[in-house]
Amino acid sequence: MLATQIRQKDSVFYFCAYPVDDILAKARFISRFYAEGMPSLPGEEAEAGDEVAKFIEKIESTDAAFQRQLSRAKVTQIQNFYETAVSQPPIPGTVLLFTDEKLRFDPVKPFTNVGDLQEPRGKYLIIDGQHRLAALHFFRRHRPDDARTIHVPCVIFDGKSEDFATEMFVIINSTPTRINKSHLVDLYEKVSWAAPDKKFAARVVDHLYREGDSPLRYKINRLGGRSKQEKWILQAELFNEIHRWASSEWKKLSKKSNLPREAERFYEVVRDFLRAAEKAWGDAWANDSYQVTRPVTLKAMLRVCADLSAEEPPDDRVKTWARRLSPWADLAKSFRNEGFYERFPAKGQIERVARIHRELARAANIQRRGKDAEGEEQ
């Protein structure tokens, strides 16, 4: 395959124009998989005759992947664009491909940066352009003669780890309109430029999602509207609270030699606190008639957890903290769904979380830390 070799700083990559049949044969469609507490997470059931939905349904899913699930609407929209594009090129942007194989490049004289690029033995991962290639698959099916005239502009990265591909994906897509915060939290660990405190918080959140002894196991919504199971809190909301806490202690934490172990310690504190809170709330815990395990209260409880962790650690955290939080049982009636927002009036959730935090800390006689202790909102 004829390609142009491009050098930028220490990086070498390639630009080429792939014929439609060749690129579709070499590209690997894949999406990120979330166990959600089940052996597998079924996709949306495709309606009869909906070929796009059936294609998406069969795409490989793995928790090692970085790509989001394909959007049926977006694939259909791009397919329609291909079919109606007349004067403009149907694929104006480059597709970014990745292989961990080191590809051989043989320059064609007299050039040093133009030559024959060996294709990988395996398939390319698609860093950017998965929807464009999926739409091209259907365009070729419906209009094969037109498809044969199309060459897809591609940039190929080779010989790097898959973490490189993940990082490229995040760099390209980390804007509010292109990648949701929960998905980004999942990938912080693999992104070299992510701030250490964010990586730390993401690791704690991952423990809370995965560990078998976590009270939040599979109760964290990583999928947004796609989740089909009962969830208590969005991953992005949980991350914000853990990051808020970690940031307040980062001057001390950043000096630790083993941050993964410190993340485990944070996890263990949150785990024990939530176990104690479950005992304190009694029947109101995980009860649909109450707001106790809803995001606004969970976030306020995590702030109480941060407050409590600043005190001298007891020998038996769960038992001691359950006794400390026992006054919450008397507050349970205030957290019933009926009239909850009237009992905790606020201009929005940020103010309501701070209000509930103050009430929970007061009831358990726990000293609030930082700006919250001064009554300021964060």
Short mmCIF file of C-alpha atoms in Angstrom, two decimals:
data_model
loop_
_atom_site.label_atom_id
_atom_site.label_comp_id
_atom_site.label_asym_id
_atom_site.label_seq_id
_atom_site.Cartn_x
_atom_site.Cartn_y
_atom_site.Cartn_z
CA MET A 1 0.00 0.00 0.00
CA LEU A 2 1.41 3.40 -0.99
CA ALA A 3 1.72 5.72 1.99
CA THR A 4 3.35 8.94 3.14
CA GLN A 5 5.51 8.74 6.25
CA ILE A 6 5.03 11.72 8.57
CA ARG A 7 7.38 12.70 11.38
CA GLN A 8 6.37 15.01 14.22
CA LYS A 9 8.85 15.34 17.11
CA ASP A 10 9.62 11.74 18.14
CA SER A 11 6.53 10.28 16.49
CA VAL A 12 6.30 8.56 13.13
CA PHE A 13 2.96 7.72 11.53
CA TYR A 14 1.51 7.28 8.06
CA PHE A 15 -1.06 8.77 5.75
CA CYS A 16 -2.71 6.71 3.02
CA ALA A 17 -5.87 6.43 0.90
CA TYR A 18 -7.61 3.10 1.51
CA PRO A 19 -10.05 1.65 -1.06
CA VAL A 20 -13.43 0.97 0.54
CA ASP A 21 -13.25 -2.82 0.28
CA ASP A 22 -9.77 -2.93 1.81
CA ILE A 23 -10.46 -0.66 4.77
CA LEU A 24 -13.69 -2.44 5.69
CA ALA A 25 -11.87 -5.78 5.57
CA LYS A 26 -9.07 -4.53 7.85
CA ALA A 27 -11.01 -2.43 10.39
CA ARG A 28 -12.15 -3.96 13.66
CA PHE A 29 -15.44 -2.64 15.05
CA ILE A 30 -15.47 -2.80 18.82
CA SER A 31 -17.14 -1.05 21.77
CA ARG A 32 -16.64 -0.76 25.50
CA PHE A 33 -18.50 -3.34 27.59
CA TYR A 34 -19.85 -2.87 31.10
CA ALA A 35 -20.68 -6.02 33.05
CA GLU A 36 -23.42 -4.29 35.03
CA GLY A 37 -23.48 -7.28 37.37
CA MET A 38 -24.46 -9.67 34.60
CA PRO A 39 -22.47 -12.09 32.42
CA SER A 40 -23.31 -9.91 29.42
CA LEU A 41 -25.18 -6.74 28.66
CA PRO A 42 -27.59 -7.25 25.76
CA GLY A 43 -27.89 -4.49 23.21
CA GLU A 44 -31.10 -2.89 22.14
CA GLU A 45 -33.25 -5.50 20.43
CA ALA A 46 -33.23 -4.74 16.72
CA GLU A 47 -36.52 -4.40 14.95
CA ALA A 48 -37.18 -6.60 11.94
CA GLY A 49 -35.65 -5.04 8.86
CA ASP A 50 -33.43 -2.60 10.79
CA GLU A 51 -30.08 -3.59 9.31
CA VAL A 52 -28.13 -0.86 11.11
CA ALA A 53 -29.39 -1.98 14.52
CA LYS A 54 -28.60 -5.62 13.69
CA PHE A 55 -25.06 -4.63 12.67
CA ILE A 56 -24.53 -2.74 15.94
CA GLU A 57 -25.96 -5.64 17.93
CA LYS A 58 -23.22 -7.95 16.61
CA ILE A 59 -20.27 -5.66 17.31
CA GLU A 60 -17.71 -7.11 19.70
CA SER A 61 -17.80 -5.64 23.21
CA THR A 62 -15.02 -5.81 25.79
CA ASP A 63 -14.09 -3.90 28.94
CA ALA A 64 -10.60 -3.41 27.44
CA ALA A 65 -12.01 -1.25 24.64
CA PHE A 66 -12.21 2.55 24.63
CA GLN A 67 -14.82 3.15 21.94
CA ARG A 68 -18.40 4.04 22.82
CA GLN A 69 -21.30 1.98 21.52
CA LEU A 70 -22.22 2.97 17.99
CA SER A 71 -25.22 5.24 17.59
CA ARG A 72 -27.78 3.87 15.16
CA ALA A 73 -29.06 7.37 14.39
CA LYS A 74 -25.55 8.69 13.66
CA VAL A 75 -24.67 5.78 11.36
CA THR A 76 -27.91 6.28 9.44
CA GLN A 77 -27.34 10.05 9.22
CA ILE A 78 -23.81 9.62 7.81
CA GLN A 79 -25.02 6.95 5.39
CA ASN A 80 -27.63 9.40 4.07
CA PHE A 81 -24.91 12.04 3.69
CA TYR A 82 -22.78 9.65 1.62
CA GLU A 83 -25.73 9.00 -0.66
CA THR A 84 -26.61 12.67 -1.17
CA ALA A 85 -23.11 14.19 -1.34
CA VAL A 86 -22.57 15.39 -4.92
CA SER A 87 -20.13 18.28 -5.23
CA GLN A 88 -18.37 17.79 -1.88
CA PRO A 89 -16.31 14.71 -0.88
CA PRO A 90 -18.44 12.18 1.05
CA ILE A 91 -15.61 11.49 3.53
CA PRO A 92 -13.95 14.87 4.11
CA GLY A 93 -12.17 13.91 7.34
CA THR A 94 -9.44 11.34 7.96
CA VAL A 95 -10.11 8.10 9.80
CA LEU A 96 -7.52 7.37 12.52
CA LEU A 97 -6.38 3.74 12.71
CA PHE A 98 -4.10 1.94 15.15
CA THR A 99 -2.17 -1.31 15.22
CA ASP A 100 0.24 -2.49 17.89
CA GLU A 101 2.26 -4.26 15.16
CA LYS A 102 5.34 -2.47 13.84
CA LEU A 103 4.74 -2.02 10.11
CA ARG A 104 7.57 -2.18 7.56
CA PHE A 105 7.97 0.92 5.39
CA ASP A 106 10.04 0.79 2.18
CA PRO A 107 10.66 4.23 0.58
CA VAL A 108 10.25 4.59 -3.18
CA LYS A 109 13.22 6.40 -4.73
CA PRO A 110 13.86 9.29 -5.07
CA PHE A 111 11.59 9.91 -2.05
CA THR A 112 12.44 9.12 1.56
CA ASN A 113 8.98 9.71 3.01
CA VAL A 114 6.80 8.12 0.31
CA GLY A 115 6.81 4.37 -0.11
CA ASP A 116 5.24 0.97 0.34
CA LEU A 117 3.68 0.35 3.77
CA GLN A 118 3.13 -3.20 4.88
CA GLU A 119 -0.38 -3.91 6.20
CA PRO A 120 -0.77 -5.47 9.68
CA ARG A 121 -1.45 -9.19 9.99
CA GLY A 122 -4.38 -8.41 12.28
CA LYS A 123 -7.06 -5.76 12.08
CA TYR A 124 -6.82 -2.07 12.88
CA LEU A 125 -8.47 -0.57 15.93
CA ILE A 126 -10.40 2.55 14.97
CA ILE A 127 -9.37 5.54 17.10
CA ASP A 128 -11.66 7.96 15.32
CA GLY A 129 -14.13 7.28 12.50
CA GLN A 130 -16.02 4.20 13.64
CA HIS A 131 -19.39 5.71 12.68
CA ARG A 132 -18.06 6.82 9.29
CA LEU A 133 -16.81 3.33 8.47
CA ALA A 134 -20.01 1.69 9.72
CA ALA A 135 -22.04 3.99 7.46
CA LEU A 136 -19.67 3.15 4.61
CA HIS A 137 -20.44 -0.54 5.16
CA PHE A 138 -24.12 0.12 4.38
CA PHE A 139 -23.35 2.55 1.58
CA ARG A 140 -21.29 -0.19 -0.10
CA ARG A 141 -24.08 -2.70 0.41
CA HIS A 142 -26.68 -0.46 -1.23
CA ARG A 143 -24.50 1.25 -3.87
CA PRO A 144 -21.49 -1.02 -4.53
CA ASP A 145 -20.50 0.64 -7.82
CA ASP A 146 -20.34 4.10 -6.23
CA ALA A 147 -18.48 2.72 -3.21
CA ARG A 148 -15.69 1.30 -5.40
CA THR A 149 -14.84 4.83 -6.55
CA ILE A 150 -14.21 6.01 -2.98
CA HIS A 151 -10.84 6.03 -1.24
CA VAL A 152 -10.90 6.70 2.51
CA PRO A 153 -8.21 9.09 3.83
CA CYS A 154 -6.54 7.36 6.80
CA VAL A 155 -3.83 8.15 9.33
CA ILE A 156 -2.17 5.00 10.69
CA PHE A 157 -0.33 4.75 14.01
CA ASP A 158 1.73 1.60 14.52
CA GLY A 159 3.95 -0.12 17.04
CA LYS A 160 2.53 1.48 20.19
CA SER A 161 0.62 0.06 23.16
CA GLU A 162 -3.17 0.18 23.23
CA ASP A 163 -2.91 2.84 25.94
CA PHE A 164 -1.63 5.13 23.18
CA ALA A 165 -4.80 4.51 21.18
CA THR A 166 -6.91 5.18 24.28
CA GLU A 167 -5.10 8.45 24.89
CA MET A 168 -5.57 9.57 21.29
CA PHE A 169 -9.29 8.74 21.57
CA VAL A 170 -9.65 10.84 24.73
CA ILE A 171 -7.68 13.78 23.29
CA ILE A 172 -9.93 13.86 20.23
CA ASN A 173 -13.21 13.31 22.03
CA SER A 174 -12.87 14.91 25.46
CA THR A 175 -15.30 17.78 24.93
CA PRO A 176 -18.79 17.98 26.49
CA THR A 177 -20.44 17.37 23.13
CA ARG A 178 -18.42 14.30 22.14
CA ILE A 179 -17.66 12.13 25.18
CA ASN A 180 -19.66 11.96 28.39
CA LYS A 181 -17.95 12.44 31.75
CA SER A 182 -18.63 8.89 33.00
CA HIS A 183 -16.92 7.41 29.95
CA LEU A 184 -13.95 9.73 30.43
CA VAL A 185 -13.61 8.68 34.10
CA ASP A 186 -13.19 5.08 32.92
CA LEU A 187 -10.25 6.07 30.74
CA TYR A 188 -8.33 8.40 33.09
CA GLU A 189 -6.06 5.54 34.19
CA LYS A 190 -4.77 5.08 30.64
CA VAL A 191 -4.27 8.75 29.79
CA SER A 192 -0.77 10.00 30.51
CA TRP A 193 -1.70 13.69 30.65
CA ALA A 194 -4.57 13.26 33.12
CA ALA A 195 -3.84 14.98 36.44
CA PRO A 196 -2.64 12.56 39.15
CA ASP A 197 -5.48 13.57 41.49
CA LYS A 198 -8.04 12.71 38.79
CA LYS A 199 -6.40 9.35 38.14
CA PHE A 200 -6.45 8.71 41.89
CA ALA A 201 -10.17 9.53 42.18
CA ALA A 202 -10.96 7.40 39.12
CA ARG A 203 -9.16 4.46 40.72
CA VAL A 204 -11.23 4.81 43.91
CA VAL A 205 -14.45 4.95 41.86
CA ASP A 206 -13.39 1.82 39.97
CA HIS A 207 -12.91 -0.02 43.28
CA LEU A 208 -16.38 1.09 44.38
CA TYR A 209 -17.84 -0.30 41.15
CA ARG A 210 -15.92 -3.58 40.95
CA GLU A 211 -15.05 -4.86 44.42
CA GLY A 212 -17.29 -7.63 45.71
CA ASP A 213 -17.57 -6.07 49.18
CA SER A 214 -18.53 -2.61 47.92
CA PRO A 215 -22.02 -1.38 48.92
CA LEU A 216 -22.08 0.46 45.57
CA ARG A 217 -21.11 -2.52 43.44
CA TYR A 218 -23.11 -2.31 40.18
CA LYS A 219 -25.13 0.57 41.68
CA ILE A 220 -22.98 3.12 39.84
CA ASN A 221 -24.44 4.18 36.50
CA ARG A 222 -21.64 4.12 33.95
CA LEU A 223 -23.94 3.98 30.94
CA GLY A 224 -26.29 6.92 31.41
CA GLY A 225 -29.59 6.32 29.60
CA ARG A 226 -28.40 2.96 28.28
CA SER A 227 -28.42 1.32 31.69
CA LYS A 228 -31.33 -1.07 32.09
CA GLN A 229 -30.80 -1.83 35.78
CA GLU A 230 -31.56 0.05 38.97
CA LYS A 231 -28.75 2.51 39.69
CA TRP A 232 -28.18 4.89 42.56
CA ILE A 233 -25.72 7.45 41.20
CA LEU A 234 -24.01 8.45 37.96
CA GLN A 235 -20.33 7.57 37.83
CA ALA A 236 -19.47 11.20 36.99
CA GLU A 237 -21.32 12.45 40.10
CA LEU A 238 -19.54 9.93 42.33
CA PHE A 239 -16.19 10.82 40.76
CA ASN A 240 -16.78 14.53 41.44
CA GLU A 241 -17.31 13.87 45.15
CA ILE A 242 -14.31 11.54 45.52
CA HIS A 243 -12.15 13.98 43.55
CA ARG A 244 -13.38 16.87 45.71
CA TRP A 245 -12.29 14.98 48.82
CA ALA A 246 -8.96 13.77 47.37
CA SER A 247 -8.12 17.28 46.13
CA SER A 248 -8.56 18.69 49.61
CA GLU A 249 -5.92 16.22 50.86
CA TRP A 250 -3.72 16.17 47.78
CA LYS A 251 -0.83 18.05 49.35
CA LYS A 252 -0.43 15.13 51.75
CA LEU A 253 -1.45 12.38 49.33
CA SER A 254 0.90 13.51 46.56
CA LYS A 255 3.87 12.75 48.82
CA LYS A 256 2.86 9.12 49.25
CA SER A 257 5.07 6.59 47.48
CA ASN A 258 2.29 4.12 46.72
CA LEU A 259 -0.78 5.95 45.38
CA PRO A 260 -2.58 2.74 44.27
CA ARG A 261 -2.46 1.55 47.89
CA GLU A 262 -3.70 4.96 49.05
CA ALA A 263 -6.60 4.63 46.61
CA GLU A 264 -7.42 1.26 48.18
CA ARG A 265 -7.32 2.92 51.61
CA PHE A 266 -9.74 5.59 50.41
CA TYR A 267 -11.98 2.86 49.04
CA GLU A 268 -11.90 0.95 52.33
CA VAL A 269 -12.90 4.09 54.25
CA VAL A 270 -15.85 4.77 51.90
CA ARG A 271 -16.86 1.10 51.94
CA ASP A 272 -16.91 0.96 55.76
CA PHE A 273 -18.71 4.29 56.00
CA LEU A 274 -21.47 3.15 53.64
CA ARG A 275 -21.84 -0.10 55.57
CA ALA A 276 -22.24 1.93 58.75
CA ALA A 277 -24.71 4.27 57.01
CA GLU A 278 -26.79 1.29 55.89
CA LYS A 279 -27.06 0.13 59.49
CA ALA A 280 -27.94 3.64 60.67
CA TRP A 281 -30.69 4.25 58.08
CA GLY A 282 -32.33 0.88 58.64
CA ASP A 283 -35.36 0.24 56.43
CA ALA A 284 -34.92 3.56 54.61
CA TRP A 285 -31.70 2.30 52.96
CA ALA A 286 -32.19 1.19 49.32
CA ASN A 287 -35.91 1.87 49.73
CA ASP A 288 -37.69 3.39 46.73
CA SER A 289 -39.98 5.32 49.05
CA TYR A 290 -37.02 7.31 50.40
CA GLN A 291 -34.33 9.59 48.97
CA VAL A 292 -31.57 7.99 51.05
CA THR A 293 -29.78 6.14 48.24
CA ARG A 294 -30.45 8.80 45.62
CA PRO A 295 -27.63 10.96 44.22
CA VAL A 296 -28.34 14.09 46.26
CA THR A 297 -28.16 12.23 49.60
CA LEU A 298 -25.33 9.90 48.63
CA LYS A 299 -23.20 12.90 47.68
CA ALA A 300 -23.98 14.58 51.00
CA MET A 301 -23.10 11.35 52.85
CA LEU A 302 -19.75 11.15 51.05
CA ARG A 303 -18.97 14.64 52.36
CA VAL A 304 -19.81 13.44 55.87
CA CYS A 305 -17.50 10.48 55.23
CA ALA A 306 -14.68 12.89 54.39
CA ASP A 307 -15.43 14.84 57.58
CA LEU A 308 -15.45 11.70 59.71
CA SER A 309 -12.26 10.32 58.18
CA ALA A 310 -10.38 13.38 59.46
CA GLU A 311 -10.93 12.17 63.03
CA GLU A 312 -8.83 9.55 64.79
CA PRO A 313 -9.64 6.20 63.10
CA PRO A 314 -11.41 3.71 65.39
CA ASP A 315 -10.42 0.04 65.64
CA ASP A 316 -13.76 -1.16 64.26
CA ARG A 317 -14.88 1.51 61.82
CA VAL A 318 -18.20 -0.03 60.81
CA LYS A 319 -19.38 -0.67 64.37
CA THR A 320 -18.14 2.66 65.75
CA TRP A 321 -19.40 4.72 62.83
CA ALA A 322 -22.79 2.96 62.79
CA ARG A 323 -23.21 4.02 66.42
CA ARG A 324 -22.07 7.53 65.53
CA LEU A 325 -24.52 7.79 62.63
CA SER A 326 -27.43 6.21 64.51
CA PRO A 327 -29.26 9.59 64.90
CA TRP A 328 -29.93 9.39 61.16
CA ALA A 329 -32.65 6.85 61.88
CA ASP A 330 -34.66 9.68 63.45
CA LEU A 331 -34.16 11.74 60.28
CA ALA A 332 -35.46 9.02 57.96
CA LYS A 333 -38.98 10.41 57.83
CA SER A 334 -37.60 13.68 56.44
CA PHE A 335 -36.14 11.72 53.52
CA ARG A 336 -39.41 10.22 52.37
CA ASN A 337 -40.16 11.01 48.74
CA GLU A 338 -43.34 12.94 49.54
CA GLY A 339 -42.38 16.51 50.34
CA PHE A 340 -38.62 15.85 50.25
CA TYR A 341 -37.82 18.87 48.08
CA GLU A 342 -40.03 21.11 50.23
CA ARG A 343 -38.22 19.95 53.36
CA PHE A 344 -34.85 20.65 51.74
CA PRO A 345 -35.54 23.74 49.60
CA ALA A 346 -32.69 24.92 47.40
CA LYS A 347 -32.02 26.70 44.11
CA GLY A 348 -30.47 23.55 42.64
CA GLN A 349 -28.77 20.27 43.47
CA ILE A 350 -25.44 21.85 44.46
CA GLU A 351 -27.13 23.90 47.16
CA ARG A 352 -29.34 20.96 48.20
CA VAL A 353 -26.36 18.63 48.64
CA ALA A 354 -24.65 21.22 50.87
CA ARG A 355 -27.87 21.66 52.87
CA ILE A 356 -28.29 17.92 53.43
CA HIS A 357 -24.60 17.63 54.30
CA ARG A 358 -25.05 20.22 57.06
CA GLU A 359 -28.13 18.45 58.41
CA LEU A 360 -26.53 14.99 58.43
CA ALA A 361 -23.32 16.24 60.05
CA ARG A 362 -25.28 18.19 62.70
CA ALA A 363 -27.44 15.18 63.60
CA ALA A 364 -24.37 12.94 64.05
CA ASN A 365 -22.34 15.69 65.78
CA ILE A 366 -19.59 15.55 63.17
CA GLN A 367 -17.42 18.60 62.52
CA ARG A 368 -17.60 19.71 58.89
CA ARG A 369 -14.33 20.52 57.14
CA GLY A 370 -13.11 23.42 55.01
CA LYS A 371 -15.45 25.91 53.37
CA ASP A 372 -18.50 23.82 54.18
CA ALA A 373 -17.76 24.33 57.85
CA GLU A 374 -18.02 28.09 57.24
CA GLY A 375 -21.36 27.70 55.52
CA GLU A 376 -20.04 28.41 52.05
CA GLU A 377 -21.29 26.44 49.07
CA GLN A 378 -18.97 24.48 46.80
#
